DNA sequence: CTAAAACCTAGAGTTATATCTAGGTCAAGC
DNA sequence: GCTTGACCTAGATATAACTCTAGGTTTTAG
């Protein structure tokens, strides 16, 4: 049993356009064709595409994903560069998680202000300070006046 | 004391081009100008730009960041929509962290294979299976032959 | 056998974000 | 007061990653 491009689109969430685009970009060299030129996806192809989605969803560029896929096509002789590539990318993912976690704190700090019963007063006070800072530097403030 | 665009570029990591681009896109309405039209950034402007970076680094689109900034320009009357916007975005950040954490597991699973002393054998066996699957479906495999 | 639906390619168009260029104006140091 | 470097705008160009169109072929269902 093989799958059509439409099946794979439904299974992976990638549009048919995107799948053909990825193929054009050399990301799907493992996908075989029928005699008449129609793509025939196997189970193992789907699992490779899921790996591609994993790398893409963690921010790897398509040209780097292509490199990784090219290594996998070469078989067991390319284990060392593959390991290197994934180890580097692993660090990129960890850094992203850390940065998101940091930024989440900042968002939560803002939400704490907005959720405070004194939110209005705090914000008004902030604007007063900002306008004071502008005034000291002889600058017009674009913030709405605090009544 | 105010800062020039170059100072702010160094302080935030955004290029001068990007800062001007953000201004053009309406993300920096709070930045005042000198009489001769040169941008004069205050401390509070820098802190607003850091908020913009936080939102950008967590995947918010510039048009949504602009909306948030527009709310802040309106003062304490826009606390409710600001809270809504950040609460929604907070969930986006949490989802991203979860997805990255999931994908990290997948990468680690691949690295486990590559780090195994039997890596070569495991990979060769996988390719044999993939080629077998292709053969069963009368398809040519593009994978390198396993000797 | 035929019509409709699904597939194909090549290449054009879109979107978001950023970067650069040209042609000026402004400000700081000599 | 001049030069040099930093600033300004408007608009062109770039880049990644799709997304769509046109025109054609293949498969499937009746």
mmCIF file of N, CA and C in Angstrom, chain B residues 10-85:
data_model
loop_
_atom_site.group_PDB
_atom_site.id
_atom_site.type_symbol
_atom_site.label_atom_id
_atom_site.label_comp_id
_atom_site.label_asym_id
_atom_site.label_seq_id
_atom_site.Cartn_x
_atom_site.Cartn_y
_atom_site.Cartn_z
ATOM 1 N N UNK B 10 22.636 49.371 19.238
ATOM 2 C CA UNK B 10 23.598 48.603 20.041
ATOM 3 C C UNK B 10 22.959 48.042 21.315
ATOM 4 N N UNK B 11 22.037 48.821 21.889
ATOM 5 C CA UNK B 11 21.424 48.383 23.144
ATOM 6 C C UNK B 11 20.441 47.239 22.953
ATOM 7 N N UNK B 12 19.804 47.190 21.789
ATOM 8 C CA UNK B 12 18.728 46.213 21.600
ATOM 9 C C UNK B 12 19.115 45.057 20.688
ATOM 10 N N UNK B 13 20.184 45.231 19.900
ATOM 11 C CA UNK B 13 20.539 44.191 18.950
ATOM 12 C C UNK B 13 19.773 44.292 17.638
ATOM 13 N N UNK B 14 18.833 45.226 17.562
ATOM 14 C CA UNK B 14 18.123 45.459 16.296
ATOM 15 C C UNK B 14 18.995 46.365 15.429
ATOM 16 N N UNK B 15 19.049 46.120 14.122
ATOM 17 C CA UNK B 15 19.855 46.980 13.259
ATOM 18 C C UNK B 15 19.168 48.341 13.103
ATOM 19 N N UNK B 16 19.942 49.345 12.707
ATOM 20 C CA UNK B 16 19.389 50.680 12.471
ATOM 21 C C UNK B 16 18.284 50.582 11.417
ATOM 22 N N UNK B 17 18.535 49.796 10.391
ATOM 23 C CA UNK B 17 17.530 49.565 9.344
ATOM 24 C C UNK B 17 16.228 49.063 9.940
ATOM 25 N N UNK B 18 16.363 48.077 10.822
ATOM 26 C CA UNK B 18 15.183 47.453 11.414
ATOM 27 C C UNK B 18 14.426 48.452 12.286
ATOM 28 N N UNK B 19 15.166 49.264 13.046
ATOM 29 C CA UNK B 19 14.517 50.261 13.901
ATOM 30 C C UNK B 19 13.719 51.245 13.044
ATOM 31 N N UNK B 20 14.326 51.711 11.958
ATOM 32 C CA UNK B 20 13.602 52.647 11.077
ATOM 33 C C UNK B 20 12.406 51.956 10.429
ATOM 34 N N UNK B 21 12.621 50.690 10.065
ATOM 35 C CA UNK B 21 11.531 49.900 9.478
ATOM 36 C C UNK B 21 10.381 49.753 10.477
ATOM 37 N N UNK B 22 10.687 49.455 11.716
ATOM 38 C CA UNK B 22 9.657 49.323 12.740
ATOM 39 C C UNK B 22 8.917 50.648 12.915
ATOM 40 N N UNK B 23 9.666 51.744 12.864
ATOM 41 C CA UNK B 23 9.034 53.054 12.999
ATOM 42 C C UNK B 23 8.058 53.279 11.839
ATOM 43 N N UNK B 24 8.528 52.968 10.626
ATOM 44 C CA UNK B 24 7.686 53.114 9.429
ATOM 45 C C UNK B 24 6.417 52.280 9.548
ATOM 46 N N UNK B 25 6.546 51.118 10.192
ATOM 47 C CA UNK B 25 5.418 50.193 10.340
ATOM 48 C C UNK B 25 4.510 50.566 11.514
ATOM 49 N N UNK B 26 4.838 51.669 12.181
ATOM 50 C CA UNK B 26 3.961 52.126 13.261
ATOM 51 C C UNK B 26 4.204 51.454 14.606
ATOM 52 N N UNK B 27 5.368 50.810 14.774
ATOM 53 C CA UNK B 27 5.643 50.141 16.047
ATOM 54 C C UNK B 27 6.279 51.080 17.070
ATOM 55 N N UNK B 28 6.738 52.236 16.599
ATOM 56 C CA UNK B 28 7.445 53.136 17.527
ATOM 57 C C UNK B 28 6.815 54.526 17.595
ATOM 58 N N UNK B 29 5.494 54.621 17.766
ATOM 59 C CA UNK B 29 4.858 55.939 17.774
ATOM 60 C C UNK B 29 5.273 56.764 18.991
ATOM 61 N N UNK B 30 5.837 56.096 19.995
ATOM 62 C CA UNK B 30 6.236 56.775 21.230
ATOM 63 C C UNK B 30 7.580 57.489 21.096
ATOM 64 N N UNK B 31 8.313 57.215 20.016
ATOM 65 C CA UNK B 31 9.627 57.856 19.853
ATOM 66 C C UNK B 31 9.437 59.278 19.334
ATOM 67 N N UNK B 32 9.947 60.248 20.093
ATOM 68 C CA UNK B 32 9.816 61.658 19.707
ATOM 69 C C UNK B 32 10.973 62.068 18.807
ATOM 70 N N UNK B 33 10.825 63.248 18.212
ATOM 71 C CA UNK B 33 11.859 63.762 17.313
ATOM 72 C C UNK B 33 12.345 65.122 17.813
ATOM 73 N N UNK B 34 13.582 65.441 17.493
ATOM 74 C CA UNK B 34 14.069 66.798 17.747
ATOM 75 C C UNK B 34 13.436 67.728 16.716
ATOM 76 N N UNK B 35 13.645 69.048 16.910
ATOM 77 C CA UNK B 35 13.081 70.014 15.970
ATOM 78 C C UNK B 35 13.490 69.717 14.524
ATOM 79 N N UNK B 36 14.728 69.234 14.377
ATOM 80 C CA UNK B 36 15.218 68.969 13.018
ATOM 81 C C UNK B 36 14.828 67.589 12.493
ATOM 82 N N UNK B 37 14.016 66.870 13.242
ATOM 83 C CA UNK B 37 13.485 65.613 12.717
ATOM 84 C C UNK B 37 14.262 64.368 13.076
ATOM 85 N N UNK B 38 15.233 64.496 13.963
ATOM 86 C CA UNK B 38 16.031 63.332 14.336
ATOM 87 C C UNK B 38 15.411 62.639 15.548
ATOM 88 N N UNK B 39 15.359 61.304 15.473
ATOM 89 C CA UNK B 39 14.738 60.537 16.563
ATOM 90 C C UNK B 39 15.539 60.691 17.854
ATOM 91 N N UNK B 40 14.834 60.957 18.953
ATOM 92 C CA UNK B 40 15.477 61.054 20.268
ATOM 93 C C UNK B 40 14.816 60.021 21.162
ATOM 94 N N UNK B 41 15.562 58.944 21.466
ATOM 95 C CA UNK B 41 15.024 57.843 22.274
ATOM 96 C C UNK B 41 15.282 58.090 23.751
ATOM 97 N N UNK B 42 14.247 57.953 24.576
ATOM 98 C CA UNK B 42 14.407 58.059 26.031
ATOM 99 C C UNK B 42 14.522 56.657 26.634
ATOM 100 N N UNK B 43 14.835 56.614 27.932
ATOM 101 C CA UNK B 43 14.910 55.335 28.645
ATOM 102 C C UNK B 43 13.611 54.545 28.507
ATOM 103 N N UNK B 44 12.500 55.236 28.656
ATOM 104 C CA UNK B 44 11.218 54.519 28.609
ATOM 105 C C UNK B 44 10.959 53.985 27.195
ATOM 106 N N UNK B 45 11.471 54.703 26.170
ATOM 107 C CA UNK B 45 11.340 54.199 24.793
ATOM 108 C C UNK B 45 12.089 52.872 24.645
ATOM 109 N N UNK B 46 13.292 52.821 25.218
ATOM 110 C CA UNK B 46 14.104 51.594 25.158
ATOM 111 C C UNK B 46 13.353 50.446 25.806
ATOM 112 N N UNK B 47 12.706 50.755 26.923
ATOM 113 C CA UNK B 47 12.007 49.679 27.606
ATOM 114 C C UNK B 47 10.800 49.209 26.786
ATOM 115 N N UNK B 48 10.150 50.135 26.082
ATOM 116 C CA UNK B 48 9.067 49.734 25.172
ATOM 117 C C UNK B 48 9.620 48.869 24.027
ATOM 118 N N UNK B 49 10.779 49.251 23.509
ATOM 119 C CA UNK B 49 11.382 48.480 22.409
ATOM 120 C C UNK B 49 11.754 47.090 22.896
ATOM 121 N N UNK B 50 12.166 46.982 24.151
ATOM 122 C CA UNK B 50 12.476 45.649 24.693
ATOM 123 C C UNK B 50 11.212 44.791 24.788
ATOM 124 N N UNK B 51 10.098 45.439 25.090
ATOM 125 C CA UNK B 51 8.827 44.709 25.075
ATOM 126 C C UNK B 51 8.523 44.230 23.655
ATOM 127 N N UNK B 52 8.751 45.105 22.681
ATOM 128 C CA UNK B 52 8.539 44.727 21.275
ATOM 129 C C UNK B 52 9.406 43.515 20.929
ATOM 130 N N UNK B 53 10.665 43.529 21.352
ATOM 131 C CA UNK B 53 11.564 42.402 21.090
ATOM 132 C C UNK B 53 11.045 41.123 21.737
ATOM 133 N N UNK B 54 10.543 41.254 22.946
ATOM 134 C CA UNK B 54 9.980 40.101 23.655
ATOM 135 C C UNK B 54 8.839 39.487 22.857
ATOM 136 N N UNK B 55 7.952 40.349 22.381
ATOM 137 C CA UNK B 55 6.805 39.840 21.622
ATOM 138 C C UNK B 55 7.254 39.244 20.287
ATOM 139 N N UNK B 56 8.193 39.931 19.640
ATOM 140 C CA UNK B 56 8.705 39.434 18.362
ATOM 141 C C UNK B 56 9.413 38.103 18.531
ATOM 142 N N UNK B 57 10.251 38.006 19.566
ATOM 143 C CA UNK B 57 11.015 36.775 19.797
ATOM 144 C C UNK B 57 10.138 35.599 20.191
ATOM 145 N N UNK B 58 8.926 35.867 20.592
ATOM 146 C CA UNK B 58 8.017 34.777 20.929
ATOM 147 C C UNK B 58 7.017 34.544 19.806
ATOM 148 N N UNK B 59 7.332 35.123 18.635
ATOM 149 C CA UNK B 59 6.576 34.781 17.427
ATOM 150 C C UNK B 59 5.379 35.650 17.113
ATOM 151 N N UNK B 60 5.189 36.766 17.838
ATOM 152 C CA UNK B 60 4.055 37.630 17.479
ATOM 153 C C UNK B 60 4.368 38.394 16.190
ATOM 154 N N UNK B 61 3.364 38.520 15.338
ATOM 155 C CA UNK B 61 3.560 39.252 14.090
ATOM 156 C C UNK B 61 3.601 40.753 14.363
ATOM 157 N N UNK B 62 4.327 41.466 13.498
ATOM 158 C CA UNK B 62 4.485 42.909 13.681
ATOM 159 C C UNK B 62 3.143 43.630 13.730
ATOM 160 N N UNK B 63 2.183 43.204 12.948
ATOM 161 C CA UNK B 63 0.887 43.899 12.956
ATOM 162 C C UNK B 63 0.167 43.745 14.299
ATOM 163 N N UNK B 64 0.384 42.623 14.959
ATOM 164 C CA UNK B 64 -0.220 42.441 16.279
ATOM 165 C C UNK B 64 0.550 43.222 17.345
ATOM 166 N N UNK B 65 1.856 43.277 17.166
ATOM 167 C CA UNK B 65 2.664 44.082 18.088
ATOM 168 C C UNK B 65 2.242 45.543 17.959
ATOM 169 N N UNK B 66 2.017 45.975 16.718
ATOM 170 C CA UNK B 66 1.581 47.365 16.518
ATOM 171 C C UNK B 66 0.276 47.630 17.256
ATOM 172 N N UNK B 67 -0.631 46.671 17.169
ATOM 173 C CA UNK B 67 -1.913 46.818 17.859
ATOM 174 C C UNK B 67 -1.687 46.998 19.360
ATOM 175 N N UNK B 68 -0.834 46.161 19.917
ATOM 176 C CA UNK B 68 -0.545 46.253 21.349
ATOM 177 C C UNK B 68 0.033 47.620 21.693
ATOM 178 N N UNK B 69 0.960 48.073 20.873
ATOM 179 C CA UNK B 69 1.598 49.380 21.107
ATOM 180 C C UNK B 69 0.560 50.496 21.000
ATOM 181 N N UNK B 70 -0.315 50.370 20.007
ATOM 182 C CA UNK B 70 -1.375 51.388 19.869
ATOM 183 C C UNK B 70 -2.236 51.452 21.132
ATOM 184 N N UNK B 71 -2.509 50.290 21.708
ATOM 185 C CA UNK B 71 -3.277 50.266 22.955
ATOM 186 C C UNK B 71 -2.516 51.010 24.053
ATOM 187 N N UNK B 72 -1.206 50.749 24.134
ATOM 188 C CA UNK B 72 -0.437 51.396 25.209
ATOM 189 C C UNK B 72 -0.412 52.912 25.027
ATOM 190 N N UNK B 73 -0.471 53.373 23.782
ATOM 191 C CA UNK B 73 -0.473 54.822 23.527
ATOM 192 C C UNK B 73 -1.764 55.464 24.008
ATOM 193 N N UNK B 74 -2.817 54.656 24.079
ATOM 194 C CA UNK B 74 -4.128 55.178 24.463
ATOM 195 C C UNK B 74 -4.307 55.296 25.975
ATOM 196 N N UNK B 75 -3.320 54.795 26.701
ATOM 197 C CA UNK B 75 -3.389 54.924 28.158
ATOM 198 C C UNK B 75 -4.245 53.878 28.838
ATOM 199 N N UNK B 76 -4.680 54.197 30.049
ATOM 200 C CA UNK B 76 -5.289 53.195 30.917
ATOM 201 C C UNK B 76 -6.687 52.752 30.464
ATOM 202 N N UNK B 77 -7.205 53.366 29.412
ATOM 203 C CA UNK B 77 -8.528 52.952 28.921
ATOM 204 C C UNK B 77 -8.498 51.655 28.134
ATOM 205 N N UNK B 78 -7.309 51.178 27.814
ATOM 206 C CA UNK B 78 -7.202 49.986 26.948
ATOM 207 C C UNK B 78 -6.648 48.783 27.688
ATOM 208 N N UNK B 79 -6.803 48.782 28.997
ATOM 209 C CA UNK B 79 -6.238 47.670 29.770
ATOM 210 C C UNK B 79 -6.906 46.341 29.411
ATOM 211 N N UNK B 80 -8.215 46.369 29.218
ATOM 212 C CA UNK B 80 -8.923 45.111 28.917
ATOM 213 C C UNK B 80 -8.446 44.473 27.608
ATOM 214 N N UNK B 81 -8.440 45.198 26.488
ATOM 215 C CA UNK B 81 -7.933 44.551 25.260
ATOM 216 C C UNK B 81 -6.454 44.171 25.351
ATOM 217 N N UNK B 82 -5.652 44.944 26.080
ATOM 218 C CA UNK B 82 -4.235 44.580 26.251
ATOM 219 C C UNK B 82 -4.110 43.268 26.992
ATOM 220 N N UNK B 83 -4.897 43.135 28.045
ATOM 221 C CA UNK B 83 -4.871 41.910 28.849
ATOM 222 C C UNK B 83 -5.261 40.717 27.975
ATOM 223 N N UNK B 84 -6.295 40.921 27.167
ATOM 224 C CA UNK B 84 -6.766 39.864 26.273
ATOM 225 C C UNK B 84 -5.657 39.445 25.307
ATOM 226 N N UNK B 85 -5.066 40.451 24.684
ATOM 227 C CA UNK B 85 -4.023 40.191 23.689
ATOM 228 C C UNK B 85 -2.853 39.423 24.310
#
